[in-house]
Short mmCIF file of C-alpha atoms and ligand atoms in Angstrom, two decimals:
data_model
loop_
_atom_site.label_atom_id
_atom_site.label_comp_id
_atom_site.label_asym_id
_atom_site.label_seq_id
_atom_site.Cartn_x
_atom_site.Cartn_y
_atom_site.Cartn_z
CA MET A 1 -40.91 29.73 27.64
CA SER A 2 -38.45 30.92 25.05
CA PHE A 3 -38.09 29.39 21.62
CA MET A 4 -34.91 27.58 22.63
CA ASP A 5 -36.62 26.12 25.69
CA LEU A 6 -39.41 24.88 23.44
CA VAL A 7 -36.94 23.24 21.10
CA LYS A 8 -35.20 21.64 24.04
CA ALA A 9 -38.48 20.46 25.52
CA LEU A 10 -39.41 18.91 22.19
CA LEU A 11 -36.07 17.20 22.01
CA ASN A 12 -36.72 16.02 25.56
CA LYS A 13 -33.53 17.53 26.87
CA ASN A 14 -32.92 18.92 30.33
CA PRO A 15 -33.47 22.67 30.55
CA ASP A 16 -30.32 24.78 30.88
CA SER A 17 -29.12 24.95 34.46
CA LYS A 18 -29.45 28.72 34.32
CA GLU A 19 -33.20 28.36 33.75
CA VAL A 20 -33.43 26.06 36.76
CA ALA A 21 -31.42 28.59 38.80
CA LYS A 22 -33.72 31.45 37.76
CA GLU A 23 -36.84 29.52 38.67
CA ARG A 24 -35.48 28.53 42.05
CA LEU A 25 -34.28 32.04 42.74
CA ARG A 26 -37.67 33.54 41.88
CA PHE A 27 -39.30 31.07 44.21
CA VAL A 28 -37.09 31.74 47.24
CA LEU A 29 -37.33 35.49 46.73
CA VAL A 30 -41.13 35.49 46.69
CA HIS A 31 -40.93 33.72 50.00
CA ASP A 32 -38.10 35.84 51.49
CA ARG A 33 -39.65 39.14 50.48
CA THR A 34 -43.01 38.41 52.03
CA SER A 35 -42.04 36.70 55.22
CA ILE A 36 -43.40 38.92 57.93
CA SER A 37 -42.22 38.21 61.43
CA PRO A 38 -44.75 37.40 64.19
CA GLU A 39 -43.40 40.35 66.21
CA PHE A 40 -44.23 42.67 63.36
CA LEU A 41 -47.77 41.32 63.05
CA ASP A 42 -48.26 41.66 66.81
CA LYS A 43 -47.29 45.30 66.57
CA VAL A 44 -49.72 45.88 63.70
CA LYS A 45 -52.44 44.14 65.68
CA GLU A 46 -51.82 46.25 68.77
CA GLU A 47 -51.99 49.49 66.85
CA ILE A 48 -55.14 48.51 64.98
CA ILE A 49 -56.80 47.69 68.29
CA GLU A 50 -55.61 50.99 69.73
CA VAL A 51 -57.24 53.00 66.95
CA ILE A 52 -60.50 51.04 66.81
CA SER A 53 -60.80 51.10 70.61
CA ARG A 54 -61.50 54.83 70.41
CA TYR A 55 -64.84 53.94 68.87
CA MET A 56 -65.64 50.42 69.99
CA GLU A 57 -64.75 48.14 72.80
CA ILE A 58 -62.63 45.33 71.36
CA ASP A 59 -62.10 41.87 72.75
CA LYS A 60 -58.33 41.61 72.42
CA GLU A 61 -58.20 37.87 73.03
CA ALA A 62 -60.64 37.12 70.23
CA THR A 63 -58.95 39.43 67.73
CA GLU A 64 -56.76 38.05 64.95
CA VAL A 65 -54.47 39.67 62.41
CA ASN A 66 -53.05 37.58 59.58
CA PHE A 67 -51.06 38.15 56.45
CA HIS A 68 -51.65 36.19 53.24
CA LYS A 69 -49.49 36.27 50.18
CA GLY A 70 -50.64 34.99 46.82
CA GLU A 71 -48.89 34.95 43.44
CA LYS A 72 -49.53 38.60 42.68
CA THR A 73 -51.50 39.97 45.59
CA ALA A 74 -51.04 40.32 49.30
CA MET A 75 -53.81 40.64 51.88
CA LEU A 76 -53.81 41.76 55.46
CA GLU A 77 -56.77 40.25 57.26
CA ALA A 78 -57.96 41.57 60.57
CA ASN A 79 -60.86 40.06 62.49
CA LEU A 80 -61.81 42.29 65.38
CA ALA A 81 -64.25 41.03 67.96
CA VAL A 82 -66.44 43.96 68.99
CA LYS A 83 -67.87 43.85 72.51
CA GLU A 84 -69.72 47.14 72.44
CA ILE A 85 -69.97 50.29 70.37
CA LYS A 86 -69.25 53.34 72.44
CA ARG A 87 -72.21 55.54 73.22
CA GLU A 88 -70.77 58.87 72.09
CA VAL A 89 -70.01 57.70 68.53
CA LYS A 90 -73.23 55.80 67.86
CA SER A 91 -75.13 58.80 66.51
CA MET B 1 -18.23 67.36 50.73
CA GLY B 2 -17.22 63.75 50.12
CA GLU B 3 -19.40 60.74 49.43
CA VAL B 4 -19.47 57.67 51.69
CA ILE B 5 -19.92 54.42 49.76
CA VAL B 6 -20.31 51.09 51.54
CA ILE B 7 -19.43 47.87 49.67
CA THR B 8 -21.65 45.06 50.90
CA SER B 9 -23.06 41.68 49.85
CA GLY B 10 -24.70 39.57 52.51
CA LYS B 11 -22.97 36.39 51.38
CA GLY B 12 -19.28 36.06 52.17
CA GLY B 13 -16.46 35.64 49.71
CA VAL B 14 -18.16 37.18 46.68
CA GLY B 15 -15.57 39.94 46.17
CA LYS B 16 -16.33 42.90 48.46
CA THR B 17 -12.73 43.46 49.53
CA THR B 18 -11.41 43.01 45.99
CA THR B 19 -13.99 45.53 44.78
CA ALA B 20 -13.24 48.03 47.54
CA ALA B 21 -9.49 47.89 46.82
CA ASN B 22 -9.95 48.36 43.09
CA ILE B 23 -12.57 51.08 43.26
CA GLY B 24 -10.55 52.99 45.85
CA THR B 25 -7.42 52.72 43.73
CA GLY B 26 -9.28 53.64 40.54
CA LEU B 27 -10.98 56.70 41.98
CA SER B 28 -7.68 57.97 43.36
CA MET B 29 -5.92 57.34 40.04
CA ALA B 30 -8.56 59.59 38.50
CA GLY B 31 -7.45 62.41 40.79
CA ASN B 32 -9.80 62.03 43.76
CA LYS B 33 -8.71 62.01 47.36
CA VAL B 34 -9.87 58.65 48.67
CA ILE B 35 -9.90 56.76 51.94
CA LEU B 36 -10.60 53.05 52.25
CA ILE B 37 -12.02 51.89 55.58
CA ASP B 38 -11.81 48.23 56.50
CA ALA B 39 -14.90 47.66 58.66
CA ASP B 40 -14.37 43.91 58.86
CA ILE B 41 -13.16 43.99 62.47
CA GLY B 42 -11.50 40.76 63.55
CA LEU B 43 -11.04 39.55 59.98
CA ARG B 44 -9.10 42.32 58.34
CA ASN B 45 -8.10 41.76 54.73
CA LEU B 46 -8.11 45.02 52.86
CA ASP B 47 -4.56 45.78 54.07
CA VAL B 48 -3.28 42.58 52.49
CA VAL B 49 -5.17 43.08 49.24
CA MET B 50 -3.67 46.58 49.03
CA GLY B 51 -0.19 45.32 49.94
CA LEU B 52 -0.02 47.58 53.00
CA GLU B 53 -0.09 44.97 55.76
CA ASN B 54 3.33 45.73 57.19
CA ARG B 55 2.72 49.44 57.66
CA ILE B 56 -0.10 49.19 60.20
CA VAL B 57 0.40 50.81 63.57
CA TYR B 58 -3.05 51.98 64.65
CA ASP B 59 -6.51 50.91 63.50
CA LEU B 60 -10.18 51.84 63.28
CA VAL B 61 -10.91 50.87 66.88
CA ASN B 62 -8.00 52.97 68.19
CA VAL B 63 -9.43 55.92 66.27
CA VAL B 64 -13.01 55.64 67.53
CA GLU B 65 -11.79 55.02 71.07
CA LYS B 66 -9.60 58.10 70.70
CA GLY B 67 -6.49 56.04 71.46
CA CYS B 68 -4.75 57.88 68.64
CA ARG B 69 -5.41 60.74 66.26
CA LEU B 70 -7.10 59.93 62.96
CA GLN B 71 -4.04 61.15 61.05
CA GLN B 72 -1.81 58.68 62.91
CA ALA B 73 -3.91 55.71 61.86
CA LEU B 74 -4.13 56.53 58.16
CA ILE B 75 -1.78 54.54 55.94
CA LYS B 76 -0.68 56.08 52.70
CA ASP B 77 -0.90 53.86 49.62
CA LYS B 78 2.34 52.72 47.96
CA ARG B 79 1.50 53.95 44.51
CA ASN B 80 -1.12 56.66 44.82
CA GLU B 81 -0.42 59.93 46.61
CA ASN B 82 -4.04 60.64 47.45
CA LEU B 83 -5.16 57.18 48.57
CA PHE B 84 -5.28 56.15 52.24
CA LEU B 85 -6.30 53.10 54.24
CA LEU B 86 -7.83 52.99 57.69
CA PRO B 87 -7.31 49.35 58.71
CA ALA B 88 -9.62 47.24 60.87
CA ALA B 89 -8.57 45.98 64.29
CA GLN B 90 -7.58 42.35 64.11
CA THR B 91 -7.80 41.33 67.75
CA ARG B 92 -11.10 42.94 68.68
CA ASP B 93 -14.68 41.98 67.92
CA LYS B 94 -17.39 43.75 65.97
CA ALA B 95 -18.91 45.23 69.11
CA ALA B 96 -15.79 47.39 69.61
CA VAL B 97 -17.40 50.00 67.34
CA ASP B 98 -20.98 51.23 67.32
CA GLN B 99 -23.21 52.93 64.76
CA ASP B 100 -22.93 56.41 66.24
CA GLN B 101 -19.15 56.23 66.23
CA MET B 102 -19.16 55.20 62.57
CA LYS B 103 -21.52 58.05 61.68
CA GLU B 104 -19.28 60.53 63.46
CA LEU B 105 -16.14 59.17 61.78
CA CYS B 106 -17.74 59.34 58.33
CA SER B 107 -18.93 62.90 58.72
CA GLU B 108 -15.47 63.87 59.90
CA LEU B 109 -13.80 62.22 56.89
CA LYS B 110 -16.26 63.76 54.43
CA LYS B 111 -14.69 67.15 55.07
CA ASP B 112 -11.30 65.95 53.86
CA PHE B 113 -11.91 63.26 51.25
CA ASP B 114 -13.82 63.05 47.96
CA TYR B 115 -14.68 59.40 48.49
CA ILE B 116 -14.86 57.28 51.61
CA ILE B 117 -15.09 53.61 50.64
CA ILE B 118 -16.12 51.18 53.38
CA ASP B 119 -15.41 47.45 53.05
CA CYS B 120 -18.25 45.70 54.90
CA PRO B 121 -18.04 42.31 56.62
CA ALA B 122 -20.23 39.44 55.37
CA GLY B 123 -23.56 38.89 57.08
CA ILE B 124 -26.29 41.27 58.24
CA GLU B 125 -25.48 41.56 61.93
CA GLN B 126 -23.73 44.20 64.02
CA GLY B 127 -20.63 44.49 61.82
CA PHE B 128 -22.80 45.11 58.77
CA LYS B 129 -24.96 47.63 60.61
CA ASN B 130 -21.86 49.53 61.75
CA ALA B 131 -20.41 49.60 58.25
CA VAL B 132 -23.66 50.89 56.77
CA ALA B 133 -24.45 53.45 59.48
CA GLY B 134 -22.52 56.39 58.06
CA ALA B 135 -22.95 55.60 54.37
CA ASP B 136 -24.59 57.81 51.74
CA CYS B 137 -25.01 54.98 49.27
CA GLY B 138 -24.28 51.29 48.89
CA ILE B 139 -22.69 49.06 46.30
CA VAL B 140 -24.01 45.51 46.53
CA VAL B 141 -21.69 42.82 45.18
CA THR B 142 -23.00 39.44 44.06
CA THR B 143 -21.96 36.51 41.89
CA PRO B 144 -24.29 34.84 39.37
CA GLU B 145 -25.36 32.12 41.79
CA VAL B 146 -28.70 31.51 43.48
CA SER B 147 -27.41 31.84 47.05
CA ALA B 148 -25.41 35.02 46.43
CA VAL B 149 -28.26 36.74 44.56
CA ARG B 150 -30.71 35.73 47.24
CA ASP B 151 -28.51 37.27 49.95
CA ALA B 152 -28.05 40.38 47.81
CA ASP B 153 -31.84 40.74 47.74
CA ARG B 154 -31.95 40.53 51.50
CA VAL B 155 -29.26 43.19 51.87
CA ILE B 156 -31.00 45.48 49.37
CA GLY B 157 -34.17 45.14 51.46
CA ILE B 158 -32.31 46.10 54.63
CA LEU B 159 -30.54 49.04 52.94
CA GLU B 160 -33.88 50.35 51.72
CA ALA B 161 -35.47 49.91 55.13
CA SER B 162 -32.67 51.96 56.67
CA GLY B 163 -33.15 54.78 54.19
CA LEU B 164 -30.33 54.05 51.74
CA SER B 165 -32.18 53.85 48.46
CA ASN B 166 -29.55 54.81 45.89
CA HIS B 167 -27.65 51.52 45.87
CA ARG B 168 -26.31 49.79 42.79
CA LEU B 169 -25.26 46.25 41.95
CA ILE B 170 -21.97 44.74 40.79
CA ILE B 171 -22.07 41.24 39.39
CA ASN B 172 -18.67 39.65 39.94
CA ARG B 173 -17.07 36.47 38.61
CA ILE B 174 -19.08 36.16 35.43
CA ARG B 175 -17.88 33.44 33.07
CA ALA B 176 -18.79 34.31 29.52
CA ASP B 177 -18.29 30.72 28.35
CA MET B 178 -20.76 29.36 30.90
CA VAL B 179 -23.31 32.08 30.18
CA LYS B 180 -23.09 31.20 26.51
CA LYS B 181 -23.75 27.54 27.26
CA GLY B 182 -26.75 28.42 29.39
CA ASP B 183 -25.04 27.27 32.57
CA MET B 184 -24.83 30.63 34.30
CA MET B 185 -27.50 33.24 34.91
CA ASP B 186 -26.90 36.29 32.76
CA VAL B 187 -26.76 39.93 33.73
CA GLU B 188 -30.25 40.81 32.46
CA ASP B 189 -31.84 37.95 34.42
CA ILE B 190 -30.25 39.00 37.69
CA ILE B 191 -31.06 42.69 37.25
CA GLU B 192 -34.65 41.88 36.40
CA ILE B 193 -35.11 39.58 39.37
CA LEU B 194 -33.52 41.98 41.86
CA ALA B 195 -35.08 45.11 40.32
CA VAL B 196 -31.94 47.12 41.02
CA LYS B 197 -29.64 49.45 39.08
CA LEU B 198 -26.52 47.85 37.61
CA LEU B 199 -23.18 49.51 38.34
CA GLY B 200 -21.02 47.03 36.48
CA ILE B 201 -19.90 43.51 35.72
CA ILE B 202 -16.57 41.82 36.37
CA PRO B 203 -15.41 38.62 34.74
CA ASP B 204 -14.10 35.65 36.68
CA ASP B 205 -10.42 36.21 36.08
CA GLU B 206 -7.43 34.36 37.49
CA LYS B 207 -5.36 37.52 37.02
CA ILE B 208 -7.31 38.96 39.94
CA ILE B 209 -5.89 36.21 42.14
CA VAL B 210 -2.38 36.84 40.81
CA SER B 211 -2.62 40.56 41.49
CA THR B 212 -4.06 39.89 44.95
CA ASN B 213 -1.08 37.62 45.63
CA ARG B 214 1.16 40.58 44.90
CA GLY B 215 -0.95 43.06 46.83
CA GLU B 216 -1.49 45.20 43.72
CA PRO B 217 -5.08 45.89 42.67
CA ILE B 218 -5.75 44.73 39.08
CA ILE B 219 -7.19 48.11 38.05
CA ALA B 220 -3.66 49.43 37.50
CA ASN B 221 -3.18 46.83 34.70
CA ASP B 222 -4.70 46.92 31.26
CA THR B 223 -6.55 43.62 31.49
CA ILE B 224 -10.21 42.88 30.95
CA SER B 225 -11.02 42.93 34.65
CA GLY B 226 -8.88 46.04 35.10
CA ARG B 227 -11.01 47.73 32.45
CA ALA B 228 -14.17 46.45 34.11
CA PHE B 229 -13.18 48.16 37.37
CA LYS B 230 -12.16 51.35 35.52
CA ASN B 231 -15.60 51.51 33.92
CA ILE B 232 -17.19 51.12 37.34
CA CYS B 233 -15.12 54.03 38.68
CA ARG B 234 -16.16 56.22 35.78
CA ARG B 235 -19.81 55.38 36.43
CA ILE B 236 -19.39 56.25 40.11
CA SER B 237 -18.08 59.65 38.99
CA GLY B 238 -21.25 60.13 36.98
CA GLU B 239 -20.10 59.19 33.47
CA GLU B 240 -22.22 57.04 31.19
CA VAL B 241 -20.10 54.08 30.12
CA PRO B 242 -21.41 51.12 28.11
CA LEU B 243 -21.12 47.63 29.61
CA LEU B 244 -17.99 45.66 28.85
CA ASP B 245 -18.32 42.85 26.35
CA LEU B 246 -17.05 39.86 28.28
CA HIS B 247 -17.02 37.66 25.21
CA GLU B 248 -14.32 39.86 23.80
CA LYS B 249 -11.53 37.92 25.40
CA ASP B 250 -12.22 34.70 23.54
CA ASN B 251 -12.91 36.42 20.28
CA ILE B 252 -9.86 36.35 18.03
CA PHE B 253 -11.11 39.19 15.82
CA ALA B 254 -11.40 41.47 18.82
CA LYS B 255 -7.84 40.63 19.78
CA LEU B 256 -6.69 41.32 16.26
CA ARG B 257 -8.56 44.63 16.17
CA LYS B 258 -6.96 45.66 19.41
CA PHE B 259 -3.54 44.62 18.17
CA ILE B 260 -3.90 46.69 15.01
CA ARG B 261 -5.22 49.68 16.97
CA SER B 262 -2.41 49.60 19.50
CA GLY B 263 0.21 48.73 16.93
N1 LIG C 301 -13.58 38.34 39.54
C1 LIG C 301 -12.83 37.46 40.22
N2 LIG C 301 -12.15 36.49 39.58
C2 LIG C 301 -11.39 35.61 40.26
N3 LIG C 301 -11.26 35.61 41.58
C3 LIG C 301 -11.91 36.54 42.30
C4 LIG C 301 -12.72 37.51 41.66
N4 LIG C 301 -13.25 38.32 42.62
C5 LIG C 301 -12.78 37.86 43.80
N5 LIG C 301 -11.97 36.79 43.62
C6 LIG C 301 -11.30 36.02 44.67
O1 LIG C 301 -12.29 35.52 45.54
C7 LIG C 301 -11.82 35.52 46.87
C8 LIG C 301 -12.78 36.29 47.77
O2 LIG C 301 -12.75 37.66 47.40
P1 LIG C 301 -12.88 38.82 48.49
O3 LIG C 301 -11.97 38.59 49.62
O4 LIG C 301 -12.78 40.10 47.75
O5 LIG C 301 -14.39 38.58 48.94
P2 LIG C 301 -15.16 39.22 50.18
O6 LIG C 301 -16.56 39.37 49.73
O7 LIG C 301 -14.46 40.42 50.65
O8 LIG C 301 -15.04 38.06 51.28
P3 LIG C 301 -15.45 38.16 52.84
O9 LIG C 301 -16.94 38.05 52.86
O10 LIG C 301 -14.78 37.00 53.46
O11 LIG C 301 -14.96 39.49 53.33
C9 LIG C 301 -10.43 36.11 46.86
O12 LIG C 301 -9.50 35.06 46.87
C10 LIG C 301 -10.38 36.86 45.53
O13 LIG C 301 -9.08 36.91 45.01
MG1 LIG C 302 -13.77 40.95 52.66
#
């Protein structure tokens, strides 16, 4: 909050409309920039399964890939259901 | 080898065509050989803004379909020897041209022209993709409003995803009086939020409407918005030019100073 905002808040005035615009813009952009389409996530999921399948047998149906976006961080979460570890890589 | 610059925005009506006309005119006034391409197929406007609407014979679609030679479709500007317009087709739709054809056309034109300026249609669909296909860099136009800046962000994202990373922003229709009152987002706010390089600012100026009525780009006149566009052209040519002070016009001392200097 800038000094002028503080003064305005103390005087119980509405904030400038430009401040409201900035806040709203920041909010929609956080959302716009991190919206990942389901098709994109499906593709990521498929490729993850493809790589891991070289080493383990994966249950595709029980596997989930999700994307979470917080204030400052983003997390890609993948839960892979392993049916069996392949013999040749166990050692 | 020329440079292909696409003028785009996402949101409609923010000043792409006005910007294309003025930048094209300005760069040619500075001695460059320039071609303006109207890529807004079906809604052509650049011809009218340039005052060249009654000279059109062939258009962009005729050229890519090889219905005429490129030279036949180029319209020479009224005032500038080395400025040309390639108009859009008015009675066709955006699908009449594809991305490969635009790429081919641009690389052809680069041999002959210093600057190829493409006026992009609003939106992010086919017409936009065609306009962007052959470009080396983009100029994104916005106004200081939430919806326009949001759409600019979207377009910047798409430009980056398609490998065009050296784009710059123009903020159009700034009203110094409203910024002063805190009723319009200012330049610094918008640049910070979009995290993009600024190419220039243009005031909201009724003289732009008057000059558009006449079909004469404002850059040829010594007005505040004419100077704003001139600065933008100089920056495109690589010069460092400080930002225009938009408060100048309502400052009586500045007027007086100018009067004394010119007098
Ligand atoms: N700085 C300005 N001050 C005043 N009027 C302006 C300014 N810039 C543009 N205009 C006016 O706004 C209107 C829209 O401008 P323009 O046609 O250049 O926008 P556009 O982005 O090309 O629109 P479209 O998306 O429909 O192609 C025109 O009437 C133009 O004269
Ligand atoms: Mg236009």
